[in-house]
Short mmCIF file of C-alpha atoms in Angstrom, two decimals:
data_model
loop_
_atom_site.label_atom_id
_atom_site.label_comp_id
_atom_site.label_asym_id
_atom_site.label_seq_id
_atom_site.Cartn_x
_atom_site.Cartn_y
_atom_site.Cartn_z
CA UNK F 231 -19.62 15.28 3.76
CA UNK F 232 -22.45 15.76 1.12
CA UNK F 233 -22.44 15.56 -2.41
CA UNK F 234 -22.20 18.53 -4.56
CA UNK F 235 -22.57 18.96 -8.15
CA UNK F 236 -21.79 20.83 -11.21
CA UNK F 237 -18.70 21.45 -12.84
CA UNK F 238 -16.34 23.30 -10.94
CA UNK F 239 -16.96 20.69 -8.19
CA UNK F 240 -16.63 17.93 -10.11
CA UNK F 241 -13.02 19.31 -11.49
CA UNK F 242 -12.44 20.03 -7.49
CA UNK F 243 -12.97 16.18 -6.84
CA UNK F 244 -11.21 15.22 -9.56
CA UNK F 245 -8.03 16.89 -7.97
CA UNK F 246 -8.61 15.94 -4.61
CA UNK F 247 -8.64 12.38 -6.19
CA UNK F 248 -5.42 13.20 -7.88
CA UNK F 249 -3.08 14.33 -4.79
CA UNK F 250 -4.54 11.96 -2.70
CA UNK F 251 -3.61 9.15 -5.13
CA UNK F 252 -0.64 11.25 -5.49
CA UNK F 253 0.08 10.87 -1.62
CA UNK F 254 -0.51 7.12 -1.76
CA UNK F 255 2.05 6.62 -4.29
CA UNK F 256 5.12 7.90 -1.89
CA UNK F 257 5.14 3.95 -0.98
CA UNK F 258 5.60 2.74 -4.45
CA UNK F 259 7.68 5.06 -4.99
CA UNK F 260 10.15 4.37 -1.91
CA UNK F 261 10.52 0.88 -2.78
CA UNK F 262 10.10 0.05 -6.02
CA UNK F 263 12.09 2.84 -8.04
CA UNK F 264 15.06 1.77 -6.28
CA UNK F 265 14.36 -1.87 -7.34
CA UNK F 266 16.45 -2.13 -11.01
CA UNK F 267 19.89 -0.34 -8.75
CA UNK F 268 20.00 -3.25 -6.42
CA UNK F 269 22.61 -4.83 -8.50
CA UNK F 270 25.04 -1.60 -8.97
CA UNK F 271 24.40 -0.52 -5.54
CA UNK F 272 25.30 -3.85 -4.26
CA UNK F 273 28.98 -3.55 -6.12
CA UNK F 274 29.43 -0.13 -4.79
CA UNK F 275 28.34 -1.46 -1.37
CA UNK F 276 29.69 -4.86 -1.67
CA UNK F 277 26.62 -5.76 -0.35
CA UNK F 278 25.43 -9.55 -1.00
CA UNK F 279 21.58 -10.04 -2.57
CA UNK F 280 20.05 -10.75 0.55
CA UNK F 281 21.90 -7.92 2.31
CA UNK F 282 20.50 -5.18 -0.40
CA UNK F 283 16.51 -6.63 0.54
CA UNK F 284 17.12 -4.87 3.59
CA UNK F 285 16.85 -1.55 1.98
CA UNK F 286 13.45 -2.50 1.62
CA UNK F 287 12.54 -3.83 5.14
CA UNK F 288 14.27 -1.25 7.02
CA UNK F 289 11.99 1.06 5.06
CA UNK F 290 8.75 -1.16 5.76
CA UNK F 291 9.48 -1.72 9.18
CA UNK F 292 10.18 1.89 10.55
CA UNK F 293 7.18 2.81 8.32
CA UNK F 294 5.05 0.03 10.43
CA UNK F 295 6.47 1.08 13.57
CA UNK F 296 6.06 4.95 13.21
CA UNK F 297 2.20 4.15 11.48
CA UNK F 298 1.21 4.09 15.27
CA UNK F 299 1.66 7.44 15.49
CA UNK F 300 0.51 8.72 12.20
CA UNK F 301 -2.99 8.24 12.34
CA UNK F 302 -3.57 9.59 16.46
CA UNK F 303 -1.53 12.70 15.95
CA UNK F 304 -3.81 13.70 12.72
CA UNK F 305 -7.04 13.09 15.34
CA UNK F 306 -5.42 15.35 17.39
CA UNK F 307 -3.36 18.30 15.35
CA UNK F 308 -5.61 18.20 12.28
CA UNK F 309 -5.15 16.14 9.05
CA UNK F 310 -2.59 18.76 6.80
CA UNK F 311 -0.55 19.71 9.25
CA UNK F 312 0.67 16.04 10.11
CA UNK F 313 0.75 15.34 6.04
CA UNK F 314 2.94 18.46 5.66
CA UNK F 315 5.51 17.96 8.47
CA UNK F 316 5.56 14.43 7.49
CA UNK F 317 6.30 15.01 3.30
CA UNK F 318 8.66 17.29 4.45
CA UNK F 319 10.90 15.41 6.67
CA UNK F 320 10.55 12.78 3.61
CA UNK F 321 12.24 14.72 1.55
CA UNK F 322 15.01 15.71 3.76
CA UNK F 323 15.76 11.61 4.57
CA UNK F 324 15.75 10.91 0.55
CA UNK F 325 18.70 13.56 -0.17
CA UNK F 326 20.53 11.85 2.73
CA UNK F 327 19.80 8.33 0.74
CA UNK F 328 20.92 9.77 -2.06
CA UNK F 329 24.36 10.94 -0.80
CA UNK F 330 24.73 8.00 1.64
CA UNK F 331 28.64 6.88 1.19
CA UNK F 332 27.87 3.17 2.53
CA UNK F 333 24.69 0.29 3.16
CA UNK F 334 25.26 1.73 7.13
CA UNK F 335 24.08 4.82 6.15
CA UNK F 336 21.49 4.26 3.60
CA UNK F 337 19.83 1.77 5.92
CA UNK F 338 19.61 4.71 8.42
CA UNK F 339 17.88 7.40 5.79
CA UNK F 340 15.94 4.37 4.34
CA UNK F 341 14.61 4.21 7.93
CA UNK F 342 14.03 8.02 8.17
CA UNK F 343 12.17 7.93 4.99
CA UNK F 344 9.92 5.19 6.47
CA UNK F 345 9.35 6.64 9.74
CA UNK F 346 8.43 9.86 7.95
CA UNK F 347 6.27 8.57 4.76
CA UNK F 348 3.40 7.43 6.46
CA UNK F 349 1.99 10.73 7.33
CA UNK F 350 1.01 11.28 4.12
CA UNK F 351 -0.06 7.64 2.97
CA UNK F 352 -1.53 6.81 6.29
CA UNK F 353 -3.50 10.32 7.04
CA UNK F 354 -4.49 10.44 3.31
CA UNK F 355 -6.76 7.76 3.91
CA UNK F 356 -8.47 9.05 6.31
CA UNK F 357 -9.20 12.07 4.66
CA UNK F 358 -11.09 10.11 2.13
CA UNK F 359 -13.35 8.79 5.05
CA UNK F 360 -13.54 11.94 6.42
CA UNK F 361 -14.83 13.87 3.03
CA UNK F 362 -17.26 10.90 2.04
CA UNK F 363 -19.26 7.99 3.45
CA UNK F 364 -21.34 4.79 1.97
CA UNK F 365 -20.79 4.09 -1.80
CA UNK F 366 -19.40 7.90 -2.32
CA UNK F 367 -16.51 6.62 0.05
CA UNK F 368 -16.09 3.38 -1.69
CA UNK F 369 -15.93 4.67 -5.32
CA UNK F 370 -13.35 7.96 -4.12
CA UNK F 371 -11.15 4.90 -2.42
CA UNK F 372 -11.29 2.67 -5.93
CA UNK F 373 -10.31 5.93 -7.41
CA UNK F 374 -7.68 6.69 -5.64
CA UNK F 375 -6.24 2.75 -5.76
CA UNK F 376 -7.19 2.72 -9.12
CA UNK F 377 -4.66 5.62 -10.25
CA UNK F 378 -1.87 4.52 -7.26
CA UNK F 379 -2.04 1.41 -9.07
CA UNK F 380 -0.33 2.80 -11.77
CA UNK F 381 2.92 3.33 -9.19
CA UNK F 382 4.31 0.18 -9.03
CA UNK F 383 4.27 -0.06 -12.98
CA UNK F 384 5.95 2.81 -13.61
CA UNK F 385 8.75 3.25 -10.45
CA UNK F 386 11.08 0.30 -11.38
CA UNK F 387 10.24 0.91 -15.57
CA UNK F 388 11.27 4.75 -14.37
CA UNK F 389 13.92 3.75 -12.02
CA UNK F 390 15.45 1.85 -15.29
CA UNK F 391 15.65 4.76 -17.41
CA UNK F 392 16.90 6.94 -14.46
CA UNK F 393 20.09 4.66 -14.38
CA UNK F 394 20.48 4.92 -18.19
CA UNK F 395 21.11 8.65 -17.33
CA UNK F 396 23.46 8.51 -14.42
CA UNK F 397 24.58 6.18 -11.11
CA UNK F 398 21.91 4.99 -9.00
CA UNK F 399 21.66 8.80 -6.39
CA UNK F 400 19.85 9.78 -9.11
CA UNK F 401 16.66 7.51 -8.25
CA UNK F 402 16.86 9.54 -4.94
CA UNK F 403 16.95 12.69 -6.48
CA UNK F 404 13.95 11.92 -8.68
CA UNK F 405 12.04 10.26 -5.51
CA UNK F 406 12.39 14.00 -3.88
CA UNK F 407 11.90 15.95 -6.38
CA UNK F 408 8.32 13.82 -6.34
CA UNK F 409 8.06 14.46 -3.00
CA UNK F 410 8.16 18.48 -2.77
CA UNK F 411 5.61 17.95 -5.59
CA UNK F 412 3.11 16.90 -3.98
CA UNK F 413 3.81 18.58 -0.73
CA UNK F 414 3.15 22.03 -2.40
CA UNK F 415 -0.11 20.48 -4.39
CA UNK F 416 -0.70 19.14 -0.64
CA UNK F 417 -0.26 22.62 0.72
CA UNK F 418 -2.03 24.51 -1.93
CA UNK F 419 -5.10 22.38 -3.00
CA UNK F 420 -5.84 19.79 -0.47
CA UNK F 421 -9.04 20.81 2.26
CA UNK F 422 -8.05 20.33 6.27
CA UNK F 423 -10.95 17.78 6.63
CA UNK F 424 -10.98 17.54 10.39
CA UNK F 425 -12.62 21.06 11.71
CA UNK F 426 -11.13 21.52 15.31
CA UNK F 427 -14.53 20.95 16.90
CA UNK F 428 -13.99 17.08 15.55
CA UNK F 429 -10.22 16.88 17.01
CA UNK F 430 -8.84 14.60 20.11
CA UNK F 431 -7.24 16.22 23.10
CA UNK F 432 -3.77 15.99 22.33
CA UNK F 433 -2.64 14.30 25.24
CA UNK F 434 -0.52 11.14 25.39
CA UNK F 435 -3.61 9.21 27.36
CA UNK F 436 -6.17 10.14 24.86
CA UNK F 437 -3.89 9.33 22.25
CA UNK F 438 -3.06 6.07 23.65
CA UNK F 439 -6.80 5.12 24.66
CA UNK F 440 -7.68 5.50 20.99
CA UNK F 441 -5.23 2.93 20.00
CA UNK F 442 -6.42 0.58 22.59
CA UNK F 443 -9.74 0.96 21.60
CA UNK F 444 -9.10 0.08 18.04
CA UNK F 445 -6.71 -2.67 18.92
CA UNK F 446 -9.03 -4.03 20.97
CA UNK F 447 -12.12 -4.21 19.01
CA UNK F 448 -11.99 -8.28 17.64
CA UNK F 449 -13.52 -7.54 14.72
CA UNK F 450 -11.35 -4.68 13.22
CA UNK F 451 -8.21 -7.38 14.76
CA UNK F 452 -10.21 -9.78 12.32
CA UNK F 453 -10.43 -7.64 9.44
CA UNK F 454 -6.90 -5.94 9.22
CA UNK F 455 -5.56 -9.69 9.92
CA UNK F 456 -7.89 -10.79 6.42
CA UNK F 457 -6.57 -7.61 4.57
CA UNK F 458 -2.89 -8.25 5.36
CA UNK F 459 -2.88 -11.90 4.33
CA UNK F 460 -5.11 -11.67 1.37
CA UNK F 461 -2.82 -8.44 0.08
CA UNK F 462 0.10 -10.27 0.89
CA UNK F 463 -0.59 -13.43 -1.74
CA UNK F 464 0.21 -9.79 -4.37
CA UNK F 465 3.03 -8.48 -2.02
CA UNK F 466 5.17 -11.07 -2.44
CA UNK F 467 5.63 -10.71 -5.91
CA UNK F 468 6.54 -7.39 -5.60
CA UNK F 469 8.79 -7.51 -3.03
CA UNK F 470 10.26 -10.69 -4.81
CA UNK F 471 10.88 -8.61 -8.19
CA UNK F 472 14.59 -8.45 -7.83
CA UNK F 473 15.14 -12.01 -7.10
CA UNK F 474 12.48 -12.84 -9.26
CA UNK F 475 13.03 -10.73 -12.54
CA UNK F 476 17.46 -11.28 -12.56
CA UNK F 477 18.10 -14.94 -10.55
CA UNK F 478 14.97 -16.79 -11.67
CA UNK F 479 13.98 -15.30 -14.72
CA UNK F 480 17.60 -14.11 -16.20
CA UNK F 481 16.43 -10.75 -16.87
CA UNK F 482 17.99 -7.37 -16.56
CA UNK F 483 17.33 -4.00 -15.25
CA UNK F 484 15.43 -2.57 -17.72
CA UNK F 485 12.97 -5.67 -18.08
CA UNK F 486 10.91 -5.27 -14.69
CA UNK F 487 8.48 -3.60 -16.64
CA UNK F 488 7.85 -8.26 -17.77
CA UNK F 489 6.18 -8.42 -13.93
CA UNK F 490 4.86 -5.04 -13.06
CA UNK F 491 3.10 -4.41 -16.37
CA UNK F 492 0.44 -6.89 -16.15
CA UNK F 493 0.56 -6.98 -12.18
CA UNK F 494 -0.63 -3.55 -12.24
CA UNK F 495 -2.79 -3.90 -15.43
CA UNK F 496 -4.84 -6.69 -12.84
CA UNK F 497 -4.83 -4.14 -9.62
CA UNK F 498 -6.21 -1.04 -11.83
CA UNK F 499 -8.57 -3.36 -13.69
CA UNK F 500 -9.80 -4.32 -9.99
CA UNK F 501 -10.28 -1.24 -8.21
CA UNK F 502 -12.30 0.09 -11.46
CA UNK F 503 -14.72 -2.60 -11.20
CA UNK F 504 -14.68 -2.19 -7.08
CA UNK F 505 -15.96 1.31 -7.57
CA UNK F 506 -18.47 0.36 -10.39
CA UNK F 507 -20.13 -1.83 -7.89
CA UNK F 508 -20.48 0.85 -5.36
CA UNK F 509 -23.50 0.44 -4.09
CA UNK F 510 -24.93 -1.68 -6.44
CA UNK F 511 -23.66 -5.14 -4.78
CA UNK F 512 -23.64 -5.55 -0.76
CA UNK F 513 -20.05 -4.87 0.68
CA UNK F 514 -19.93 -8.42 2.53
CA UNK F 515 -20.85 -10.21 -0.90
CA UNK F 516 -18.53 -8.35 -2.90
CA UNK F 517 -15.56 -8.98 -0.57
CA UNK F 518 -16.73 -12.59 -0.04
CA UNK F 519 -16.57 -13.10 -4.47
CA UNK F 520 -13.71 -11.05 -4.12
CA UNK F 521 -11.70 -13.25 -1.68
CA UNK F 522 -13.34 -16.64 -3.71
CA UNK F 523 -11.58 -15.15 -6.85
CA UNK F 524 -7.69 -14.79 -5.20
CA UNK F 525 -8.25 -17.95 -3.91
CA UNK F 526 -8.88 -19.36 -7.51
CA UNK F 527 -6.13 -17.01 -8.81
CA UNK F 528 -3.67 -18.20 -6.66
CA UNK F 529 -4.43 -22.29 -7.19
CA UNK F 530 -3.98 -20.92 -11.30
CA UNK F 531 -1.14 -19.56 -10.82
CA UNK F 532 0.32 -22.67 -8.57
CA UNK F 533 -0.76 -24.76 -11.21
CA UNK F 534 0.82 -22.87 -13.91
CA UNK F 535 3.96 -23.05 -12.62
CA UNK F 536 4.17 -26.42 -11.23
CA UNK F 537 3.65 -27.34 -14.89
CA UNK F 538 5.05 -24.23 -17.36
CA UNK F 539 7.37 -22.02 -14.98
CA UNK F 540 8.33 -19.69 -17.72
CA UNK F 541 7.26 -16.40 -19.17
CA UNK F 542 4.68 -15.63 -19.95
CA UNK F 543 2.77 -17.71 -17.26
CA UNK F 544 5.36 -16.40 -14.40
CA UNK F 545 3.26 -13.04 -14.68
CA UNK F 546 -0.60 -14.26 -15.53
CA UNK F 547 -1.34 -15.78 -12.26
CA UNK F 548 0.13 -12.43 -10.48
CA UNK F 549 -1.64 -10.43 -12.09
CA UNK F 550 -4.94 -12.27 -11.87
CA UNK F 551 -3.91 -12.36 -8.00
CA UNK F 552 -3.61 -8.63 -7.74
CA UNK F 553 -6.92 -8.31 -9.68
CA UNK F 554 -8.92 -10.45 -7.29
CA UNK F 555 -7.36 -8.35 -4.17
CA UNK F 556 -7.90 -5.16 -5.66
CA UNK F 557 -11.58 -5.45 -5.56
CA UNK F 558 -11.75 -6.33 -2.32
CA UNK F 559 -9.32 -3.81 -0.53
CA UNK F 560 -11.23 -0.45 -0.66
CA UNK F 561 -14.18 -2.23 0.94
CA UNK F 562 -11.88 -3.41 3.60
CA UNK F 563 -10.20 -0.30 4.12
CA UNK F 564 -13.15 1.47 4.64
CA UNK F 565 -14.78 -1.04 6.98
CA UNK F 566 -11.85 -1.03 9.51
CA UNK F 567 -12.35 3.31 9.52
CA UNK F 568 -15.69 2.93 10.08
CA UNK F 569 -15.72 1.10 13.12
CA UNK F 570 -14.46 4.06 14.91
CA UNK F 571 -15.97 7.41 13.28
CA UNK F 572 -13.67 9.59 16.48
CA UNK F 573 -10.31 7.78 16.00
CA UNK F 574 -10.14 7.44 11.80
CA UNK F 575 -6.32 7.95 12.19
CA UNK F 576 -5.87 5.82 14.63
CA UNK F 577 -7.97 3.07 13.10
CA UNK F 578 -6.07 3.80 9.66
CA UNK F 579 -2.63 3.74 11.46
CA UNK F 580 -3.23 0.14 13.43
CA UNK F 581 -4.41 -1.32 10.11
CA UNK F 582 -1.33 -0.03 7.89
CA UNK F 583 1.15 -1.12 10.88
CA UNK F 584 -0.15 -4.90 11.26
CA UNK F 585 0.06 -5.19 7.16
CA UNK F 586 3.37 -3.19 7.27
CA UNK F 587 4.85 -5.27 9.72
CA UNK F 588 3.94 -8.76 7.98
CA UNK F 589 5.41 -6.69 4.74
CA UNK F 590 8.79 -6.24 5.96
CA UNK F 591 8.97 -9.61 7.17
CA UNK F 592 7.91 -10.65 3.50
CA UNK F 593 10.66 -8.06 2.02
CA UNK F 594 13.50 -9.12 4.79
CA UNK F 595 12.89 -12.54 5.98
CA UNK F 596 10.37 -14.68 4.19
CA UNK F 597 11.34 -13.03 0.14
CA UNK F 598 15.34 -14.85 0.45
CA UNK F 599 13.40 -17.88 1.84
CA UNK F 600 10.25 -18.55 -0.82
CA UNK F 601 12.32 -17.08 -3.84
CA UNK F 602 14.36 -20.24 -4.32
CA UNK F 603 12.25 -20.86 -7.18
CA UNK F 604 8.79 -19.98 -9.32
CA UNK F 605 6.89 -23.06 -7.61
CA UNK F 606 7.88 -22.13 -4.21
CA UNK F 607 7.22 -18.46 -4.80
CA UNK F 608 3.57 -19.51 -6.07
CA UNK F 609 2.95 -21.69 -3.28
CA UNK F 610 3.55 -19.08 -0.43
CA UNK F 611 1.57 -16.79 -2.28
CA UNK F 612 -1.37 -19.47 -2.36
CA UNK F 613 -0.51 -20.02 1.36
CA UNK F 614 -1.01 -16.10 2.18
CA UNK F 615 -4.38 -16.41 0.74
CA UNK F 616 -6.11 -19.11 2.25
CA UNK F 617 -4.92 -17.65 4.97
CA UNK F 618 -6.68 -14.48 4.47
CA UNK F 619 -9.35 -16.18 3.17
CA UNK F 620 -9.73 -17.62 6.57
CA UNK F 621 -9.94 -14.88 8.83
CA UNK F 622 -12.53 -13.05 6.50
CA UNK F 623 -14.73 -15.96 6.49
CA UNK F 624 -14.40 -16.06 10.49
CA UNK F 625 -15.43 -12.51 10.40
CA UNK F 626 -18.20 -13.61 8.48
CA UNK F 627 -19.43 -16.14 10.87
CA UNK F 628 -18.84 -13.94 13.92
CA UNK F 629 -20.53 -10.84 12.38
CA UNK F 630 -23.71 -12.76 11.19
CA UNK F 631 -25.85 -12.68 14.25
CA UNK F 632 -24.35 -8.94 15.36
CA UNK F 633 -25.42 -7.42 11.84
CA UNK F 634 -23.34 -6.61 8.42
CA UNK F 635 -20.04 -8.32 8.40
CA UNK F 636 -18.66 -4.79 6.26
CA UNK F 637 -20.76 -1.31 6.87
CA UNK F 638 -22.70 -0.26 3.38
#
């Protein structure tokens, strides 16, 4: 889409920057709001520690394993109409979490909500692609990071205060109130960005044949396997908060604000300077300083707390972590869509669902293991990304001869 300018269209961006930041935040939302009521839910659940990290993996894995579908069906029935249906069935699986009477049935809402939030988050990005392209595309997708960034500060800070006003349903309550929201603003404001001309044949073939093709394609496989890693060295402090914040820290449920503050304060910090170097510094470069700087983050933050594992060094190499990874994951984003300008959504779904499923695996499995103290914690996070560090310098290599490892 061109550029347009004056006022009223500037105001026009700046909202379609705002929902679809909006839209983005549903994941932060989900997970980390709930965060500070682990402890009261687990009492009214009798639900151990490791039992209550489920609420979050059930959520990140049916989110993973419904992402497939996401992305295809917006290719094929249009962009808000998938978004819509989507938000809505969202809200209808948060009430249920809200009056669920046991774990059993929380779990099962928790994996409604999952299987139904991706609509928006997933389809949202691709909407960006779809309205911009080149630097334009870049800067709109720091933007939008830049302001979701602020989610993961706020929901468990939020989530604190909620449960100074009532038991923990009320979190739920809150999360879908959010969620009608921005379904109306969704509804009301938001463009359909794919005109019908543009759309797939909505048959289960052509749906399928545009997954294979992306899955296929080595270097998007390269890419989305770089993205998850590197953004998984951040992750796993913020799936780690509970254990984190209350058994290694001795902290309470108002003090998550200690790690998400200056975790966030690095990711917003990141994306800003992403999108000020739209288009002044080549993509590949960028990403390649980008990458160099989480590695350096991570060996800090290893460092710091093989040596002083207390506050306030728990949270500095975190947030320098998240800072380094923020400026590299619009570019990334946006490289993986534009490998396949006919099947966005589908590229957009296959990317969430390969870092979703390594997420819930963090959040379920590998969290209870890596959490049994600060050290450990630091060192899987340093693990995570010289791992992604890894695969994006193999893209590198492989790309070289072809052309630009990352599109402009």
């Amino acid at each position: 889409m061109t550029s347009r300018t004056g006022p009223s269209a500037r105001r026009a961006g700046l909202l379609i920057t705002a929902i679809l930041a909006s839209l983005a935040m549903i994941g932060p939302f989900t997970i980390d709001t709930v965060f500070p009521a682990f402890a009261s839910m687990g009492r009214d659940f009798d639900a151990s520690t490791a039992a209550m990290q489920q609420v979050t993996s059930i959520y990140l894995i049916s989110f993973a394993v419904m992402s497939i579908l996401h992305g295809p069906l917006s290719d094929t029935l249009g962009r808000k109409p998938v978004m819509l249906t989507g938000l809505g069935l969202y809200v209808l699986a948060t009430i249920g979490c809200a009056l669920s009477p046991s774990l059993p049935v929380l779990l099962a809402f928790r994996a409604l909500q999952g299987a139904c939030a991706g609509a928006a988050t997933i389809v949202s990005r691709a909407v960006i692609r779809d309205l911009y392209s080149g630097p334009e595309a870049h800067r709109l997708m720091s933007q939008v990071m830049m302001i979701f960034s602020i989610a993961p500060a706020i929901a468990p800070v939020a989530g604190g205060l909620l449960l100074a006003w009532g038991p923990w349903p009320i979190i739920f309550w809150a999360i879908a109130g959010y969620g009608v929201a921005i379904a109306v603003a969704t509804a009301i404001v938001l463009p359909e960005t794919l005109p019908p001309q543009d759309r797939q044949p909505l048959r289960l073939a052509s749906i399928v044949a545009g997954l294979l093709e992306v899955a296929r394609h080595p270097g998007f496989g390269r890419l989305a396997l770089a993205t998850t890693f590197v953004f998984a060295a951040q992750f796993v402090y913020i799936v780690s908060a509970p254990i984190m914040m209350v058994d290694l820290l001795g902290k309470g449920e108002q003090d998550f604000w200690i790690l998400f503050a200056p975790l966030i304060t690095g990711m917003m910090l990141g994306a800003w300077l992403s999108g000020r170097l739209a288009g002044r510094v080549d993509t590949s470069v960028l990403v390649d300083r980008a990458v160099l700087a989480a590695l350096i983050a991570a060996g800090l933050n290893l460092t710091l707390m093989l040596t002083v594992p207390t506050l306030p060094w728990a949270v500095l190499g975190p947030a320098c972590i998240a800072f380094a990874v923020a400026i590299a994951f619009p570019v990334l984003q946006l490289a993986m869509l534009d490998l396949f300008p006919h099947h966005r959504g589908s590229a957009a779904s296959l990317a969430t669902f390969a870092s979703l499923v390594f997420n819930a695996l963090l959040a379920g499995a590998i969290s209870p293991l890596v959490t049994g103290s600060l050290t450990v914690l630091a060192l899987s996070s340093t693990v995570f990304a010289v791992v992604g560090a890894g695969f994006w310098l193999l893209h590198r290599r492989l790309e070289s001869v072809a052309g630009p490892a990352v599109s402009p």
